[in-house]
mmCIF file of C-alpha atoms in Angstrom:
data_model
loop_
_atom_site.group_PDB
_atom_site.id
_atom_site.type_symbol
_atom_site.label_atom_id
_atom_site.label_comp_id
_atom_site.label_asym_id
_atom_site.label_seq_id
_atom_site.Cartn_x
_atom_site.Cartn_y
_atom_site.Cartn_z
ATOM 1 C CA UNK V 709 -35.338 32.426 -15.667
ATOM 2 C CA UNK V 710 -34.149 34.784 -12.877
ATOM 3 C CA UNK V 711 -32.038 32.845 -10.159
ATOM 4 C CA UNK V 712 -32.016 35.584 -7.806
ATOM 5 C CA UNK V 713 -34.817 38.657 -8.154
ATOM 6 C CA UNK V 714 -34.824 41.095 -4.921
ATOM 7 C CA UNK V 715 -36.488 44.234 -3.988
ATOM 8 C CA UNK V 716 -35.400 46.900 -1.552
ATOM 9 C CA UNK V 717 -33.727 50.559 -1.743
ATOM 10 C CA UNK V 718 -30.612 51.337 -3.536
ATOM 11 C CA UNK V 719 -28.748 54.253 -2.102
ATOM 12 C CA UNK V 720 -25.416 56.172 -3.059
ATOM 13 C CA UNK V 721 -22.346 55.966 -0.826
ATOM 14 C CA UNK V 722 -20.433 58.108 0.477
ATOM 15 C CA UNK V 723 -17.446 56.362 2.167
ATOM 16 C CA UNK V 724 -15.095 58.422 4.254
ATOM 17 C CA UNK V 725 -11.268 57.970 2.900
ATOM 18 C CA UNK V 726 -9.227 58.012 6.786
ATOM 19 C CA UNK V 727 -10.457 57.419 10.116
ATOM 20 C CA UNK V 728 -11.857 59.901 12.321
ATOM 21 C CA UNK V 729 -15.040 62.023 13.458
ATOM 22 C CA UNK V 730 -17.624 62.694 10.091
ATOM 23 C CA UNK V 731 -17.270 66.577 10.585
ATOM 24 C CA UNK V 732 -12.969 65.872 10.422
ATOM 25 C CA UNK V 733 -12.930 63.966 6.971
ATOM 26 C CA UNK V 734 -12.249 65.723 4.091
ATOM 27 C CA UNK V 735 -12.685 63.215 1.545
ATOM 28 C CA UNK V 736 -15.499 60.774 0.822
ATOM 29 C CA UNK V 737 -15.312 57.630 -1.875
ATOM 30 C CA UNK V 738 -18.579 57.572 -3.663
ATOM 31 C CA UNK V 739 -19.859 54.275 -4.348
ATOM 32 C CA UNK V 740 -23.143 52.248 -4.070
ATOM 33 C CA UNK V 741 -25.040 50.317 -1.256
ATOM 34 C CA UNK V 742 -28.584 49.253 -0.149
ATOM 35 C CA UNK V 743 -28.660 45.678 0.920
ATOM 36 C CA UNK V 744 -30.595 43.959 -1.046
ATOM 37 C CA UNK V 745 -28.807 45.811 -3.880
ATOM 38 C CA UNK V 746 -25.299 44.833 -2.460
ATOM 39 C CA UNK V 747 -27.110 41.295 -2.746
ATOM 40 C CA UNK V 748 -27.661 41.175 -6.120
ATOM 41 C CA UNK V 749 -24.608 42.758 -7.002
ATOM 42 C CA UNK V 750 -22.472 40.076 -5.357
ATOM 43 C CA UNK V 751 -24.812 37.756 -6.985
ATOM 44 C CA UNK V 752 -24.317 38.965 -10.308
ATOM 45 C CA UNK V 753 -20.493 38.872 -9.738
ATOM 46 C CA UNK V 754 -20.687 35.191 -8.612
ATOM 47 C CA UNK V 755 -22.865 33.937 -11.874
ATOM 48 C CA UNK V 756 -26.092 34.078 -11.021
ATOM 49 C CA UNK V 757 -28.625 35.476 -13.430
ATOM 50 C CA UNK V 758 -30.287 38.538 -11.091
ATOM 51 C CA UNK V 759 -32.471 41.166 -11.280
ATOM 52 C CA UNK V 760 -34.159 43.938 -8.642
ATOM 53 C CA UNK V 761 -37.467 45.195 -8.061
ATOM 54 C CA UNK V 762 -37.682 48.923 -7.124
ATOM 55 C CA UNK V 763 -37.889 52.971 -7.193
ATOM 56 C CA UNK V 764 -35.029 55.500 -8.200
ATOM 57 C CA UNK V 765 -35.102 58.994 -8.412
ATOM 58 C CA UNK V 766 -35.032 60.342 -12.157
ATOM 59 C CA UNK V 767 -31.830 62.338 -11.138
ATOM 60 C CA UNK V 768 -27.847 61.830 -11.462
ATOM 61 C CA UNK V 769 -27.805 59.425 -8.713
ATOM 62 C CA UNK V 770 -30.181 57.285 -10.559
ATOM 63 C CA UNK V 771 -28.284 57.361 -13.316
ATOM 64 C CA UNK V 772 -25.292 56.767 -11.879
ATOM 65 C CA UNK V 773 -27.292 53.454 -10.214
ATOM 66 C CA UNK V 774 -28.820 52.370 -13.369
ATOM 67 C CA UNK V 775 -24.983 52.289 -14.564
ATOM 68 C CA UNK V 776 -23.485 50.007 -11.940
ATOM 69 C CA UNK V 777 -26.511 47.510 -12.197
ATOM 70 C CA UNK V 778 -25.803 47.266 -16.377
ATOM 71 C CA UNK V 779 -22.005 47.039 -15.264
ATOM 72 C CA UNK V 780 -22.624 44.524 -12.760
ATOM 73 C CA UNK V 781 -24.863 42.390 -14.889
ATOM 74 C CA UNK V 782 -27.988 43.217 -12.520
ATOM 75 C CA UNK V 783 -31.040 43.225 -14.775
ATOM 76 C CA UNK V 784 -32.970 46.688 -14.070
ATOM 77 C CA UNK V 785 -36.459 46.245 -16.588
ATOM 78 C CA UNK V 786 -38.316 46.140 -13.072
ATOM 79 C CA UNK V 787 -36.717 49.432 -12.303
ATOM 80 C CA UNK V 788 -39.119 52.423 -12.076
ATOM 81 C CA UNK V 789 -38.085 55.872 -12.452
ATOM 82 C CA UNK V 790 -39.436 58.718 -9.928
ATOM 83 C CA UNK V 791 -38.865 62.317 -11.039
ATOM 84 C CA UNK V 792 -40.641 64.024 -7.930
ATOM 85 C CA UNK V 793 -38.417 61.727 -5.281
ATOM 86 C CA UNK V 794 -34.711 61.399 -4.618
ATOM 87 C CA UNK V 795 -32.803 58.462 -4.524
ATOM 88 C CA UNK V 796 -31.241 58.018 -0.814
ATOM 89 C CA UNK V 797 -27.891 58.420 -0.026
ATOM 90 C CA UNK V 798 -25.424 57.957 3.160
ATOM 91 C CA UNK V 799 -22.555 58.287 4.467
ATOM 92 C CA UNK V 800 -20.021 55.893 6.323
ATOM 93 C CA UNK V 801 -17.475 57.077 9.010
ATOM 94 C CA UNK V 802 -15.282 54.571 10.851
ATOM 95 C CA UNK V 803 -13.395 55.176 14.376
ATOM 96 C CA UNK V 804 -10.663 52.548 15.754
ATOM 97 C CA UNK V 805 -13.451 50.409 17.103
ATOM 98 C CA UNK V 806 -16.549 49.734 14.112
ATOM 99 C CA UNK V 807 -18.127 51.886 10.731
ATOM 100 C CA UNK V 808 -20.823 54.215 11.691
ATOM 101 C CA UNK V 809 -23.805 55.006 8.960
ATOM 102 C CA UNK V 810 -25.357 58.525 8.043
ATOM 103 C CA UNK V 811 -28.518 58.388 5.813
ATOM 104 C CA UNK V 812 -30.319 60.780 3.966
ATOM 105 C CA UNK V 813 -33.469 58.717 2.630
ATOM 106 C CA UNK V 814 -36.777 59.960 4.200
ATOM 107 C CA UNK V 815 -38.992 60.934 1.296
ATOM 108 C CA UNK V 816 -36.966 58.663 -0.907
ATOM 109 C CA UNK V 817 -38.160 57.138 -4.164
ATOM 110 C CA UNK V 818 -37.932 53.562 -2.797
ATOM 111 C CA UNK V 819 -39.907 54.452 0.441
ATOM 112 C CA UNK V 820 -42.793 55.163 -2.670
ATOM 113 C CA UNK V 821 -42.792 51.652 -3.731
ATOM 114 C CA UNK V 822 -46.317 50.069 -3.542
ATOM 115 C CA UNK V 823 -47.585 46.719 -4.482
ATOM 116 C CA UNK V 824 -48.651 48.280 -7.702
ATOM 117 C CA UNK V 825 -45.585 48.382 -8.802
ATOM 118 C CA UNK V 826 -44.644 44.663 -8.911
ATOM 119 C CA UNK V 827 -44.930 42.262 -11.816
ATOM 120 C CA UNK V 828 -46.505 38.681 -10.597
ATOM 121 C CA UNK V 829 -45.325 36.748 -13.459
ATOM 122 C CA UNK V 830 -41.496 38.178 -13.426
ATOM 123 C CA UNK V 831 -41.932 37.046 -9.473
ATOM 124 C CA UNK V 832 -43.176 33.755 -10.487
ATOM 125 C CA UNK V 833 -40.710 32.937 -12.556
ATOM 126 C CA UNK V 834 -37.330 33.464 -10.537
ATOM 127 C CA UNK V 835 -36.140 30.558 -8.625
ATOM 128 C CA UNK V 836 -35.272 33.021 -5.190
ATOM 129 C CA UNK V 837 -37.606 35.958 -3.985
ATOM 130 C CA UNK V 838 -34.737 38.560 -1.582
ATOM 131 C CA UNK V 839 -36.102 40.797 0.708
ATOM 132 C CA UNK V 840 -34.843 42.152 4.295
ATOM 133 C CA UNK V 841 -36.005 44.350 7.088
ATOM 134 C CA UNK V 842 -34.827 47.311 5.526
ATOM 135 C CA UNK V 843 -37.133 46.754 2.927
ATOM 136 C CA UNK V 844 -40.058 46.936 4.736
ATOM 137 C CA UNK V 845 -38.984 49.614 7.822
ATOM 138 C CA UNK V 846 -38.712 52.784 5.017
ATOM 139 C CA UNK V 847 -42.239 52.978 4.679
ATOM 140 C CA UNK V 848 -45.835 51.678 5.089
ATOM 141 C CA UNK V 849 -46.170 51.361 1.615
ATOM 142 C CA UNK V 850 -42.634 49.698 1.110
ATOM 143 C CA UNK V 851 -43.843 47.382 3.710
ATOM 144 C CA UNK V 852 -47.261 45.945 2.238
ATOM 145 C CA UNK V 853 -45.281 45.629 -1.313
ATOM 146 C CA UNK V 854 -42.204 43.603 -0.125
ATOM 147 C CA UNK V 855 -44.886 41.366 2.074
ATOM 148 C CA UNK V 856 -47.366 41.381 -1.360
ATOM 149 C CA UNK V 857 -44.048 40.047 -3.319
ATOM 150 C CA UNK V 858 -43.508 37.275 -0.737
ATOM 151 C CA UNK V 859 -47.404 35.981 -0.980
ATOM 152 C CA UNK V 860 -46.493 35.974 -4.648
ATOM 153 C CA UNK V 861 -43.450 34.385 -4.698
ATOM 154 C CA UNK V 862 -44.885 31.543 -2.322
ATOM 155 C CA UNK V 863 -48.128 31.251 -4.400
ATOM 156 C CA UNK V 864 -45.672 30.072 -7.302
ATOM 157 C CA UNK V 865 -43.655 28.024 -5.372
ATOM 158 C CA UNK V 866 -40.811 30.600 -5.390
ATOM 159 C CA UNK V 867 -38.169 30.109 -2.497
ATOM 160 C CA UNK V 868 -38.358 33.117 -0.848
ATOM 161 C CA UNK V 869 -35.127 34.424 1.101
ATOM 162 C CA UNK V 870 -35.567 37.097 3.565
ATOM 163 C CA UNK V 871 -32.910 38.712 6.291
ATOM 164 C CA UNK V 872 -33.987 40.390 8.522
ATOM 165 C CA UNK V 873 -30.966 43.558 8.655
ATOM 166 C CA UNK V 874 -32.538 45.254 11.472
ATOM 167 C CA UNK V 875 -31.867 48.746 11.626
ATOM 168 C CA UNK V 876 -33.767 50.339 15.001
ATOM 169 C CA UNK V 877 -33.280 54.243 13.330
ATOM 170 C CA UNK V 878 -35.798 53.440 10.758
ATOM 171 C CA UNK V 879 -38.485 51.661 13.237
ATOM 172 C CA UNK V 880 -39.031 50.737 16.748
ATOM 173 C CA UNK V 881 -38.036 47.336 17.785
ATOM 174 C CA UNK V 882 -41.635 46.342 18.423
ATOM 175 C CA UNK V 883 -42.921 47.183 15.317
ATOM 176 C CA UNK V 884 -39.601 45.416 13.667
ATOM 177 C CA UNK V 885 -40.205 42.444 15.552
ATOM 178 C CA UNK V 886 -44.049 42.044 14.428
ATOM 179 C CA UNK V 887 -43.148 42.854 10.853
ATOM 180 C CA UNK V 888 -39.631 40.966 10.419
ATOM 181 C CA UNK V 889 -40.778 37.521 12.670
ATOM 182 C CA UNK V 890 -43.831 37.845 10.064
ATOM 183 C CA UNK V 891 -41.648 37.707 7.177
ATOM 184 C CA UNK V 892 -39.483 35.187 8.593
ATOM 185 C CA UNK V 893 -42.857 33.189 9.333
ATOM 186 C CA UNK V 894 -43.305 33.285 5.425
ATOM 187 C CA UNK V 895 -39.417 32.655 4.041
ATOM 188 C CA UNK V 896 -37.828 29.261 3.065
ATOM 189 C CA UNK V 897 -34.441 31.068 3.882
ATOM 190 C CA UNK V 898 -33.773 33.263 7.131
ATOM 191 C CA UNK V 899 -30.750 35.014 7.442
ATOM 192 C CA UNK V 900 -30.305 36.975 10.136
ATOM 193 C CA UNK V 901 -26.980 38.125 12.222
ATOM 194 C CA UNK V 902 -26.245 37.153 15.801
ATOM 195 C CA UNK V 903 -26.346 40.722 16.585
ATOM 196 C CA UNK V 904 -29.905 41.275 15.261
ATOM 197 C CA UNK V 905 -31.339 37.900 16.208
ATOM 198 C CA UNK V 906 -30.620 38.684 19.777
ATOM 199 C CA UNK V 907 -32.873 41.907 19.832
ATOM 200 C CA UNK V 908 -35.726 40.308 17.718
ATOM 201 C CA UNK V 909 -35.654 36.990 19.940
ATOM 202 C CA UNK V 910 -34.202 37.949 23.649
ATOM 203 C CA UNK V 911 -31.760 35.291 23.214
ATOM 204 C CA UNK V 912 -28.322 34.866 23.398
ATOM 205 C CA UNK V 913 -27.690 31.316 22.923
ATOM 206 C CA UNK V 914 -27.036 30.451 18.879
ATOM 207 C CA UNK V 915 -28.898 27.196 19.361
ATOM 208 C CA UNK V 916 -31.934 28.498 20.658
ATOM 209 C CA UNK V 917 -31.982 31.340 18.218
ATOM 210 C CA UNK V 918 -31.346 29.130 15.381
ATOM 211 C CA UNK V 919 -34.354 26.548 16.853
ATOM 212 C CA UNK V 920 -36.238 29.325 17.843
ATOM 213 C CA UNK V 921 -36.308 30.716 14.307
ATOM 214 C CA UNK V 922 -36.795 27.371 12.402
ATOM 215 C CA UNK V 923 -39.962 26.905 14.597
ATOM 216 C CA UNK V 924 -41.403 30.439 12.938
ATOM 217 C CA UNK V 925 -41.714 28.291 9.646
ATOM 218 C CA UNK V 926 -38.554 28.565 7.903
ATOM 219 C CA UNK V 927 -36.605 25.488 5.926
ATOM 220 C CA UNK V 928 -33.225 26.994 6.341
ATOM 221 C CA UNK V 929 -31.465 29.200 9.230
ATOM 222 C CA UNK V 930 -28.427 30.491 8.410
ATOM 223 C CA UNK V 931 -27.249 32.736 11.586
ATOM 224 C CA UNK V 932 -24.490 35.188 11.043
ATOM 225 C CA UNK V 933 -21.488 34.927 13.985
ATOM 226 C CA UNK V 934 -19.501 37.514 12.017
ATOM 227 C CA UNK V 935 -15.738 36.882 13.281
ATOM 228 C CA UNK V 936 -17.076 33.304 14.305
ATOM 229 C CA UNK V 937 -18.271 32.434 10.724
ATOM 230 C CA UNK V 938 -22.228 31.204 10.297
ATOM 231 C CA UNK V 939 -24.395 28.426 11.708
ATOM 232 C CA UNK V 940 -26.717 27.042 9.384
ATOM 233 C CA UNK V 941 -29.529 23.978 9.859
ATOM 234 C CA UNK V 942 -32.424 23.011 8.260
ATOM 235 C CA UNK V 943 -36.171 22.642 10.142
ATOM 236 C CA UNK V 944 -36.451 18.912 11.176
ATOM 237 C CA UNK V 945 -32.311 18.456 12.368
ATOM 238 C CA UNK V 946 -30.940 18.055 15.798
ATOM 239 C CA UNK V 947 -28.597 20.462 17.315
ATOM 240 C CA UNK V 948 -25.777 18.275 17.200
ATOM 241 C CA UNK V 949 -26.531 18.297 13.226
ATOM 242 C CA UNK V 950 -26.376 21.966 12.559
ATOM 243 C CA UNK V 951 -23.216 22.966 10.494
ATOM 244 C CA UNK V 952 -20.443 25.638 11.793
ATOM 245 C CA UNK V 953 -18.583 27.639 8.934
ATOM 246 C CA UNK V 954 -15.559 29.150 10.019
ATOM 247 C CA UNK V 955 -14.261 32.194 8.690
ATOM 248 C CA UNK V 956 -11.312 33.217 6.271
ATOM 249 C CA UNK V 957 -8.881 35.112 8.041
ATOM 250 C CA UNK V 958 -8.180 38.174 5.556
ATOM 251 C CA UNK V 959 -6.762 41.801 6.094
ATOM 252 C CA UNK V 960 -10.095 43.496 6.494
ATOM 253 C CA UNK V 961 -10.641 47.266 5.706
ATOM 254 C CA UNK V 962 -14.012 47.586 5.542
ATOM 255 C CA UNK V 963 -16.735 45.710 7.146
ATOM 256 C CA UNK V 964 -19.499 47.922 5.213
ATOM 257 C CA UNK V 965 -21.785 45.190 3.455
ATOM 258 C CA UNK V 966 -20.224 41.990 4.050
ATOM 259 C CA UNK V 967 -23.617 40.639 5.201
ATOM 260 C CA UNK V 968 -24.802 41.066 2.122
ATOM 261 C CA UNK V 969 -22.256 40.029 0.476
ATOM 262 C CA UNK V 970 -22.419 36.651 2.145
ATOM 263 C CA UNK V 971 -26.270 36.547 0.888
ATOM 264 C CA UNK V 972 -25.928 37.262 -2.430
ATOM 265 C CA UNK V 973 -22.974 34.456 -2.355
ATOM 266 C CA UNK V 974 -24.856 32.026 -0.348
ATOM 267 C CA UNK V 975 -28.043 31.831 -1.912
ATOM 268 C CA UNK V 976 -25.817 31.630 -5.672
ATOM 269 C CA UNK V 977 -24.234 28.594 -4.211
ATOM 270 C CA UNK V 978 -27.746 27.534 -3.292
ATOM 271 C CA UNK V 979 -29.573 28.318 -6.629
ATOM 272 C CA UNK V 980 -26.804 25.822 -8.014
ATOM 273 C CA UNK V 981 -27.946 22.771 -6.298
ATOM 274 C CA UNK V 982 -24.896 22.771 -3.500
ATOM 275 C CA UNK V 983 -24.735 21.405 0.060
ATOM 276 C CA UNK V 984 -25.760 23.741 2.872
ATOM 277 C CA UNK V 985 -22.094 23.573 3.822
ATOM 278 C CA UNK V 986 -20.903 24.094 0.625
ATOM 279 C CA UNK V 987 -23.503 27.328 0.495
ATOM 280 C CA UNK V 988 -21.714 28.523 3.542
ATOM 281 C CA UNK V 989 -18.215 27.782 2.715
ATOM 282 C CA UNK V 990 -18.495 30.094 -0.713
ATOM 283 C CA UNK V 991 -20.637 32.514 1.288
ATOM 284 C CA UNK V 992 -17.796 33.202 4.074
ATOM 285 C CA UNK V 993 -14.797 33.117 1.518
ATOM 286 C CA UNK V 994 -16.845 35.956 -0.602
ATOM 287 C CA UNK V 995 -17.729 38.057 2.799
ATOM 288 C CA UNK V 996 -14.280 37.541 3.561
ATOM 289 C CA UNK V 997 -13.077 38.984 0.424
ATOM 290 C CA UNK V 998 -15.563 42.004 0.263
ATOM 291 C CA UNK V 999 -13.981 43.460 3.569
ATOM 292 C CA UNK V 1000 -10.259 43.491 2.011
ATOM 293 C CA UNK V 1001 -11.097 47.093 0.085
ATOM 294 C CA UNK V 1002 -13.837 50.257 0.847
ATOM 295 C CA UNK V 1003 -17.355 50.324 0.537
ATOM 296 C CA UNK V 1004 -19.675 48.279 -0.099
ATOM 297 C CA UNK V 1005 -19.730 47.197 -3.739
ATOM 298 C CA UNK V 1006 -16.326 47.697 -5.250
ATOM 299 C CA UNK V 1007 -14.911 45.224 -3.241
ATOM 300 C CA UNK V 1008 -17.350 42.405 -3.786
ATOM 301 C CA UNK V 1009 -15.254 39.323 -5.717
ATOM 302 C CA UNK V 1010 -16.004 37.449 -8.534
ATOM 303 C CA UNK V 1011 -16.113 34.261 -8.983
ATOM 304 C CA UNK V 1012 -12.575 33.086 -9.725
ATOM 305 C CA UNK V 1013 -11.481 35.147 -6.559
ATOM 306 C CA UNK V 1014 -14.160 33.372 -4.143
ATOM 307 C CA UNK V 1015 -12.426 29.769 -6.019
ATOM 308 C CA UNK V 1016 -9.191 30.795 -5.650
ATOM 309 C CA UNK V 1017 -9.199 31.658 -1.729
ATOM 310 C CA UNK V 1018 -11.597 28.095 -1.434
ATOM 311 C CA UNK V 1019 -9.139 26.155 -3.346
ATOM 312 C CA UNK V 1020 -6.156 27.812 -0.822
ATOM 313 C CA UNK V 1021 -8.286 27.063 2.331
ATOM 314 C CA UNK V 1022 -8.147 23.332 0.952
ATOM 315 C CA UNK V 1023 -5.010 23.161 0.268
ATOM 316 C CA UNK V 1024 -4.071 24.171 4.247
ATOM 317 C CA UNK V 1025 -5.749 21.057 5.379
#
């Protein structure tokens, strides 16, 4: 069984090597992103059995994709290959204040996917459906397949897992709203940051986005505070109940993917059986960890790293 199957787009990165303006770097770090990609990844790295659903183009990038997955441990038999559409890539750029995305995906082979493509019983049988908001905002047909997965998934009893990774160059915020609070309607697992739960909802309060979410049919909430860690609840809790994770304080280099990152951890923790808290705590340590190096992937830690920086954290108190 598959503890942790996702679909999405897988893109190639292009990560700039100083700080500056794009058009005054002269050196980029190729490496690997896509969320739900980075998810699995980090997944893979933790223990988790995982696997992803989706279109590549038949061309070196592919390849190059196809690679990492194997390396990674990232099953890739659901993997189709496209020979008349490219795989994406982009670029990252940081200045003294954030990291600032280029993309080259329109036309891409993921933005092909179509419900077609998906196998029912390899859905039925993982224990976690991932999807996001990315996902579903590359195209119409990407859309209806990711929501076509989640009917699956939830026909089988599947926990589906869904964040929401809001990204208002690839859609309007209406049409993201409708489509992600949909999703979100169908998921056992929501996990969206403060940042982008504050466009979807209006709010700015964490309680009332958290509440506010749960209410949309969800089991589990897990908000994303970034520097102020995560608040996570479950539908039927009081406020006073919800759980704060702090965050490790680490040398960070690189912020690029530590969202997903923290998914991929979190629901590993949670396809073991552990506490919500517990979920979180392993979560934050492994975000934590994948923002000490560049990009997106290469930094994400295993295992024994995540352990080792819990097992510190312990040891302090």
């Amino acid at each position: 069984m598959t503890a942790i199957l996702a679909i999405g787009e897988p893109m190639l990165e292009f990560n700039a090597t100083a700080r500056g303006p794009i058009h005054s770097v002269n050196h980029f770090a190729p490496g690997f992103g896509g969320d739900t990609s980075n998810t699995l990844v980090a997944a893979a790295r933790l223990g988790a059995s995982a696997a992803i659903i989706t279109r590549i183009g038949d061309d070196p990038f592919g390849d190059a994709l196809m690679t990492m997955w194997e390396e990674a441990g990232v099953a890739t038999h659901l993997v189709s290959r496209t020979p008349d559409a490219p795989t994406g890539i982009y670029f990252i750029h940081r200045d003294d204040r954030d990291h600032h995305f280029t993309y080259y995906r329109k036309g891409s082979a993921a933005s092909a996917m179509a419900p077609g493509d998906l196998a029912p019983k390899a859905i039925a049988e993982a224990k976690i459906l991932h999807a996001s908001g990315i996902s579903q905002a590359i195209s119409e047909s990407a859309c209806d397949t990711v929501f076509a997965a989640m009917e699956t998934a939830r026909d089988a009893g599947v926990t589906v897992s869904y964040d929401p990774n809001l990204r208002l160059k690839l859609w309007p915020l209406p049409r993201a709203r409708a489509v992600i609070h949909q999703a979100a309607s169908m998921s056992d697992i929501f996990l969206p940051s403060l940042e982008d739960a504050e466009l979807l909802t209006g709010l700015s309060d964490t309680t009332a986005i958290v509440t506010t979410y749960l209410a949309m049919g969800p089991s589990i909430v897990v908000l994303k505070l970034g520097r102020k860690g995560a608040l996570i609840a479950r539908r039927g809790e009081i406020p006073a109940d919800f759980r704060k994770i702090d965050i490790f304080p680490v040398e960070t280099v690189d912020m690029a993917g530590a969202g997903d990152t923290f998914d991929g951890a979190f629901l590993t923790a949670y396809s073991e059986g552990r506490s919500l808290t517990q979920c979180g705590q392993f979560a934050a340590a492994a975000a934590a960890l994948t923002t000490t190096g560049l990009g997106a992937v290469g930094p994400i830690p295993t295992r024994e790293q995540v352990e080792e920086l819990l097992a510190g954290d312990t040891k302090k108190t």
